[in-house]
Structure formats: C-alpha cells, structure tokens
Amino acid sequence: MDEKIRSLKHQIGEELQKIESLVELEAIRIAHLGKKGTITDLLKGMKDLSNEERKEFGKKVNELKGSVAKAIEKKTTELKQKEIELEIAAMPQFDITTPVDLERGSYHPITLVQRQCETIFKSMGFTVEDYSEVVTDYECFEAVNIPKDHPARDMQDTYYLENGQLLKSQTSAAQNAILRKYGKNLIENGVPIKAIFPGRCFRNEATDATHENTFFQMEGVMVDKNINISNLIYFMKTMLSEVFQRDIKVRLRPGFFPFVEPGFELDINCLICGGDGCPSCNHSGWLELCPCGMIHPEVLKEGGIDPEEYTGFAFGLGLTRLAMMKYGIKDIRDLNSGSLKVLSQFTDDEE
C-alpha cells in the first residue's frame, strides 16, 4: 500500500510539471482530489488491513492529500502570474511622453447655475440643504398649507407612487423640515433661519419650449423678526446681478401660492429676445422665474414657529429657466435631451 502512495505522488508531480493552463490544472485536481479521484480510491483498499494498519495508512493518505492540495495551490499561483505576464506582453505599447489632445468633459448647464447660486447665497449667510425626491403628501402639500381639498392641488398634476408617496412637485416640500431643523436655534438663540434647498421636481404635464415634466428648482427661506418684502427683493436682485453679471430688469406681480401671503411672481426680462417676444417667453417678453412671497402664518405655525413673533419670506427659483436665460437656450427640452453636442458647450465662468 505504501508503494501505491509513493507511485501516485510521483505521478501527480510529473503531471503538474507538464501542464500550462488553469484548465488543465483543474482537470488534474478533479482527477486526484475529487470524490471519485485516485486518492479517494486508495482508501477502498483499507478494508483488507488490520485496525492498526488502517490507522497508519489513513494517516499517510491524508498526508498525500494535503501535499497534493498545496502543490496545486502553488501551481495555480504560478499559472495566474504567467497569464498576467502574457496579457501585459500582449498589450500595445504607449509612449507616455507623447503629447495628447484629450477633449475635456463639462458640467450640465443646470449644475453650473446651481453651483453658482449656492456660492452666492452662501456668501450671504445661507446654508445649503439637500432633500429627498420622494416625499409624503404631508411634506409636499399639507405642511405648506395645501390640505387635501384645496383647489391649488389642481394646479399640479402630481406623480403618485403605489406606496402612497409621491415624486415632489415642488421644492417647497422641504420647507417644514427646514423650519423645524433650525427653528429651535432661532427661538432660543435668535439666529435667523437662512437656507436654500435645490432639487429636481416632477410634474405630469405636456412639454413644450418652456415646460418639462422634470425640472430643477431652488427653494429658499429666511425667517427672523421683522422680515418683510424688501428683504426678499434685496436678496433676489443681488443673486440675479451676480449670476448674469449685469443689471437685470425684473418685475413683481401678484401671484397666488397657498404657502405665502402675500404672494408674487418674480419675472425677468427675457434675455434671449431682449423683451421683444420669442417662443421661450411665449412671446410676452417676460419669463416667469421665481414664485415668492411672505411665508404664510399657517406654514410657520406648522413648522413650530410663532407667526405673531416671527416673519419670513420664501422663494422657488427656477434653476432650469435660469440656465436657459444665462446660456441662451431657447428650448427647455434640450436640457434633458442627453445630447453631448448640445450640453458640452457650456463652461463655468470661473474656468
């Protein structure tokens, strides 16, 4: 029996020396270490041995099995290294000192505008917050003074999900969370709430040159004692002058939004046509950019803030339309087209 072990060990050693691929190695492993392999077959002869001989023989078979397993593991490492070396040798050679003219990537125009607005508002003391795109009915509507039977719900065709949640139709869905997050610091320490929260919004509506079912807004709020409309106008005009690097003609007109009272529409003179009228502004010469107003007392109250002591303003800046004005994009659908030819032409002003 010992001769069988020595003979098999020698045979396996010779086979391992000859193989040149992992496929061949796996075949040898199965042939000798598998359930029906040669080493397992050695154990079948143990029935004719005495108990003492059986114990000694079993020990030698296990030693052989361990020795073969180690030899196969070593061979595996060698063959893998050999394959890597062959792959490297087959790779085309490059001269890393050769100059190349690689085309640079670019940010999406909305990303550029969003980052610029964030920088501007941060310089004025605002914090930048993030918020989920999937929200509850309470966050998107009830918390901002739009109960279930409110007619304002008919103004938005909302995407509802099977679990009862919805895709946020407005960045105002974050207002309640922001008021509650910073309200304690306002009340206890007198630190004003100043925050912006940009994000993607969704509405199930027909698309045209100025409307899309997916668009970007930037909500902003400021709450403190004695906040009024003049504060809102100051911050919005400062932001616009910084974005466009020139004076922008704006107008405020009354607007109805349940979460502000009074409410306004902030329009800017269309920069694509200069106010003459074009498809981008529906031939009116003006582009609706920013619904805004003083935060409704009920919204403040729902956020845990006493409307008798504090006031605040809120605005919903249309980042998509702002990008159109800044870069002269005539059709909003170009922004969601995924066309690199269209989108890669924009760069940051600071580059």
XYZ file of C-alpha atoms in Angstrom:
351
model
C 0.000 0.000 0.000
C 2.881 2.349 0.737
C 4.176 1.722 -2.770
C 0.840 2.827 -4.209
C 1.055 6.093 -2.286
C 4.630 6.772 -3.439
C 3.772 5.862 -7.033
C 0.700 8.118 -7.082
C 2.596 11.017 -5.524
C 5.310 10.710 -8.175
C 2.715 10.518 -10.958
C 0.896 13.658 -9.779
C 4.196 15.525 -9.501
C 5.086 14.737 -13.109
C 1.626 15.799 -14.313
C 1.863 19.153 -12.520
C 5.202 19.864 -14.174
C 3.775 19.393 -17.662
C 0.572 21.468 -17.503
C 0.491 25.030 -18.866
C -3.037 26.280 -18.192
C -5.518 26.646 -15.359
C -7.982 24.472 -17.278
C -5.525 21.568 -17.280
C -4.792 22.163 -13.608
C -8.473 21.953 -12.715
C -8.717 18.631 -14.573
C -5.816 17.245 -12.502
C -7.414 18.490 -9.287
C -10.664 16.690 -10.042
C -8.866 13.529 -11.209
C -6.935 13.165 -7.962
C -8.753 15.148 -5.238
C -12.333 14.774 -6.430
C -14.873 12.468 -4.818
C -14.057 9.818 -7.404
C -10.368 10.734 -7.646
C -7.324 8.487 -7.328
C -6.558 9.481 -3.734
C -10.089 8.627 -2.668
C -9.703 5.254 -4.427
C -6.708 4.433 -2.221
C -8.979 4.332 0.779
C -11.004 1.490 -0.733
C -8.123 -0.946 -0.027
C -8.251 -0.267 3.690
C -10.900 -2.935 4.226
C -8.247 -5.655 3.970
C -5.985 -4.067 6.600
C -5.899 -4.539 10.351
C -7.058 -1.743 12.611
C -3.500 -0.627 13.311
C -2.519 -0.792 9.631
C -5.704 1.019 8.662
C -4.922 3.861 11.060
C -1.371 4.239 9.750
C -2.421 4.002 6.103
C -5.200 6.558 6.555
C -2.698 8.975 8.050
C -0.370 8.596 5.027
C -3.263 9.062 2.587
C -4.292 12.301 4.325
C -0.686 13.487 4.175
C -0.655 12.764 0.461
C -3.928 14.597 0.009
C -2.609 17.678 1.838
C 0.664 17.592 -0.100
C -1.138 17.421 -3.446
C -3.529 20.257 -2.443
C -0.566 22.520 -1.585
C 1.189 21.634 -4.838
C -1.947 22.509 -6.823
C -2.344 25.797 -4.943
C 1.275 26.710 -5.706
C 0.812 25.796 -9.355
C -2.355 27.905 -9.509
C -0.438 30.972 -8.325
C 2.304 30.335 -10.885
C -0.135 29.941 -13.777
C -2.137 33.066 -12.823
C 1.045 35.105 -12.699
C 2.050 33.684 -16.075
C -1.315 34.694 -17.575
C -0.918 38.248 -16.240
C 2.562 38.495 -17.737
C 1.277 37.258 -21.098
C -1.551 39.815 -21.057
C 0.886 42.608 -20.252
C 3.240 41.471 -23.015
C 0.367 41.440 -25.499
C -0.773 44.965 -24.644
C 0.091 47.718 -27.119
C 2.981 49.870 -26.035
C 2.429 53.565 -25.392
C 4.907 56.355 -25.099
C 3.668 58.195 -22.030
C 5.718 61.251 -23.001
C 3.777 61.716 -26.246
C 1.530 64.815 -26.015
C -2.172 64.085 -26.391
C -5.082 66.390 -27.004
C -7.889 64.984 -24.877
C -11.287 66.637 -25.041
C -12.334 67.865 -21.603
C -15.640 66.915 -20.088
C -18.132 69.528 -18.930
C -20.832 70.034 -16.345
C -24.500 70.233 -17.216
C -25.634 73.890 -17.529
C -28.133 73.431 -14.695
C -25.343 72.116 -12.459
C -23.248 75.161 -13.302
C -26.082 77.558 -12.474
C -26.976 75.681 -9.288
C -23.401 75.785 -8.016
C -23.131 79.468 -8.809
C -26.372 80.219 -6.942
C -25.235 78.144 -3.982
C -21.967 80.106 -3.829
C -23.831 83.414 -3.988
C -26.322 82.522 -1.259
C -23.642 81.017 0.982
C -21.775 84.321 0.735
C -24.957 85.950 2.106
C -25.126 83.584 5.070
C -27.471 80.898 3.729
C -26.885 77.203 4.341
C -27.391 74.666 1.542
C -29.643 71.714 2.321
C -30.488 68.544 0.410
C -33.856 66.775 0.379
C -35.360 63.578 -0.951
C -37.091 63.436 -4.332
C -39.683 61.017 -2.905
C -41.841 62.675 -0.246
C -45.142 62.267 1.553
C -48.378 64.073 0.839
C -47.931 65.902 4.149
C -44.489 67.243 3.188
C -45.431 68.315 -0.314
C -48.885 69.734 0.382
C -50.399 69.738 3.871
C -47.333 71.128 5.670
C -47.299 74.102 3.284
C -50.972 74.982 3.710
C -52.410 72.844 0.895
C -54.967 70.474 2.512
C -56.446 67.552 0.601
C -59.458 69.510 -0.678
C -57.506 72.649 -1.604
C -58.027 73.842 -5.207
C -54.279 74.512 -5.534
C -53.772 70.766 -5.931
C -55.433 71.018 -9.308
C -52.617 73.330 -10.410
C -50.146 70.454 -10.312
C -50.536 67.039 -11.919
C -48.547 65.023 -9.409
C -46.831 61.676 -9.883
C -48.113 59.393 -7.116
C -46.393 56.116 -6.238
C -48.026 52.811 -5.368
C -46.932 53.102 -1.718
C -48.852 56.359 -1.277
C -45.808 58.614 -1.521
C -45.120 60.918 -4.460
C -42.376 62.492 -6.514
C -42.045 66.008 -5.165
C -43.698 68.520 -7.454
C -42.045 71.497 -5.759
C -39.015 72.137 -3.563
C -41.434 73.622 -1.020
C -41.798 70.020 0.178
C -38.662 70.643 2.274
C -39.932 73.804 3.966
C -41.429 72.167 7.033
C -38.333 70.059 7.694
C -36.053 73.111 7.360
C -38.192 75.253 9.673
C -38.171 72.524 12.304
C -34.438 71.854 11.892
C -33.393 75.472 12.511
C -36.393 76.781 14.431
C -35.009 75.932 17.876
C -31.822 77.918 17.214
C -33.951 80.849 16.053
C -36.186 80.817 19.114
C -33.529 80.117 21.760
C -30.523 81.954 20.326
C -32.012 84.487 17.920
C -30.151 83.034 14.906
C -32.181 83.713 11.722
C -33.202 80.788 9.552
C -31.466 81.263 6.188
C -31.422 78.196 3.959
C -31.688 77.148 0.342
C -32.523 73.655 -0.847
C -32.086 72.912 -4.562
C -33.561 69.809 -6.129
C -35.247 68.052 -9.005
C -39.031 68.275 -9.286
C -41.587 66.333 -11.307
C -44.974 67.214 -12.772
C -47.041 65.237 -15.232
C -47.564 67.929 -17.823
C -47.156 68.377 -21.549
C -43.751 69.516 -22.743
C -43.050 72.498 -24.950
C -40.284 75.090 -25.317
C -40.758 76.321 -21.750
C -42.289 73.353 -19.884
C -40.924 69.918 -18.959
C -42.133 67.104 -16.721
C -38.728 67.083 -14.991
C -37.155 70.364 -13.920
C -34.947 71.886 -11.221
C -35.809 74.451 -8.574
C -34.046 76.068 -5.655
C -36.237 76.800 -2.670
C -35.064 79.442 -0.231
C -36.366 80.677 3.119
C -35.402 83.340 5.612
C -37.184 83.695 8.953
C -36.499 86.210 11.718
C -38.159 89.104 13.446
C -39.297 91.975 11.202
C -38.592 90.282 7.852
C -40.516 91.946 5.010
C -40.844 92.123 1.227
C -37.903 94.498 0.865
C -35.611 91.790 2.278
C -36.895 89.347 -0.339
C -36.337 91.829 -3.182
C -32.818 92.625 -1.977
C -31.656 89.015 -1.887
C -33.248 88.126 -5.223
C -31.818 91.163 -7.069
C -28.382 90.513 -5.552
C -28.494 86.904 -6.703
C -29.597 87.774 -10.240
C -26.990 90.502 -10.693
C -24.277 88.067 -9.585
C -25.491 85.272 -11.886
C -25.775 87.453 -15.001
C -23.009 89.908 -14.095
C -25.209 92.843 -15.100
C -28.368 94.613 -14.067
C -31.461 92.571 -14.862
C -34.876 94.082 -15.435
C -37.368 92.395 -13.120
C -40.975 92.837 -12.182
C -43.137 91.659 -9.307
C -46.761 90.873 -9.942
C -49.354 89.383 -7.592
C -49.478 85.608 -7.548
C -51.432 83.008 -5.614
C -49.494 80.367 -3.715
C -51.048 78.815 -0.586
C -47.758 78.804 1.327
C -47.141 82.571 1.043
C -49.244 85.624 1.839
C -48.901 87.960 0.072
C -47.567 86.030 -2.906
C -45.784 87.269 -6.010
C -44.426 86.161 -9.347
C -40.929 87.468 -9.972
C -40.345 87.735 -13.715
C -37.203 88.736 -15.567
C -36.987 90.413 -18.930
C -36.324 87.644 -21.471
C -32.604 87.666 -22.200
C -32.967 85.540 -25.321
C -35.090 88.053 -27.239
C -34.351 91.154 -25.153
C -38.031 91.558 -24.351
C -39.202 91.568 -27.981
C -41.003 88.229 -27.623
C -39.972 84.701 -28.606
C -41.093 81.071 -28.041
C -39.024 80.868 -24.852
C -41.083 83.620 -23.205
C -44.327 82.761 -25.011
C -43.840 85.980 -26.995
C -44.516 88.083 -23.892
C -41.004 89.463 -23.410
C -41.018 88.208 -19.803
C -40.114 84.865 -18.274
C -41.600 83.629 -15.014
C -38.609 82.794 -12.851
C -39.446 82.821 -9.196
C -42.734 82.394 -7.314
C -42.155 84.040 -3.948
C -43.716 85.894 -1.048
C -44.025 86.134 2.709
C -44.341 82.722 4.390
C -47.962 82.067 5.338
C -48.591 82.187 9.112
C -50.048 78.658 8.971
C -46.828 77.341 7.415
C -44.755 78.966 10.159
C -47.072 77.564 12.794
C -46.860 74.064 11.271
C -43.054 74.385 11.428
C -43.149 75.151 15.140
C -42.585 78.927 14.792
C -44.862 81.582 16.293
C -46.163 83.779 13.409
C -47.037 86.509 15.914
C -43.340 86.944 16.726
C -41.553 85.918 13.527
C -41.999 86.544 9.816
C -40.157 85.246 6.811
C -40.007 85.050 3.057
C -39.775 82.067 0.716
C -38.974 81.727 -2.965
C -38.878 78.913 -5.500
C -36.197 79.822 -8.003
C -36.472 78.024 -11.345
C -32.935 76.776 -11.973
C -33.908 75.291 -15.321
C -35.237 78.589 -16.631
C -32.341 80.459 -15.070
C -29.939 78.234 -17.030
C -31.900 78.927 -20.218
C -31.566 82.672 -19.704
C -27.900 82.554 -18.715
C -26.804 80.396 -21.648
C -29.328 81.466 -24.265
C -31.000 78.041 -24.504
C -34.233 78.512 -26.434
C -35.878 75.145 -25.782
C -36.100 73.615 -22.303
C -36.199 70.138 -23.819
C -32.559 70.493 -24.867
C -31.551 70.343 -21.195
C -32.977 66.844 -20.748
C -32.033 65.604 -24.206
C -28.807 63.899 -23.150
C -27.154 65.324 -26.258
C -23.458 65.826 -25.525
C -23.171 68.029 -28.592
C -25.696 70.424 -27.087
C -24.691 70.219 -23.425
C -20.899 70.092 -23.620
C -20.555 73.641 -24.940
C -21.102 75.264 -21.531
C -18.345 76.093 -19.054
C -18.083 77.654 -15.644
C -17.420 81.392 -15.736
C -14.526 80.855 -13.315
C -12.700 78.352 -15.525
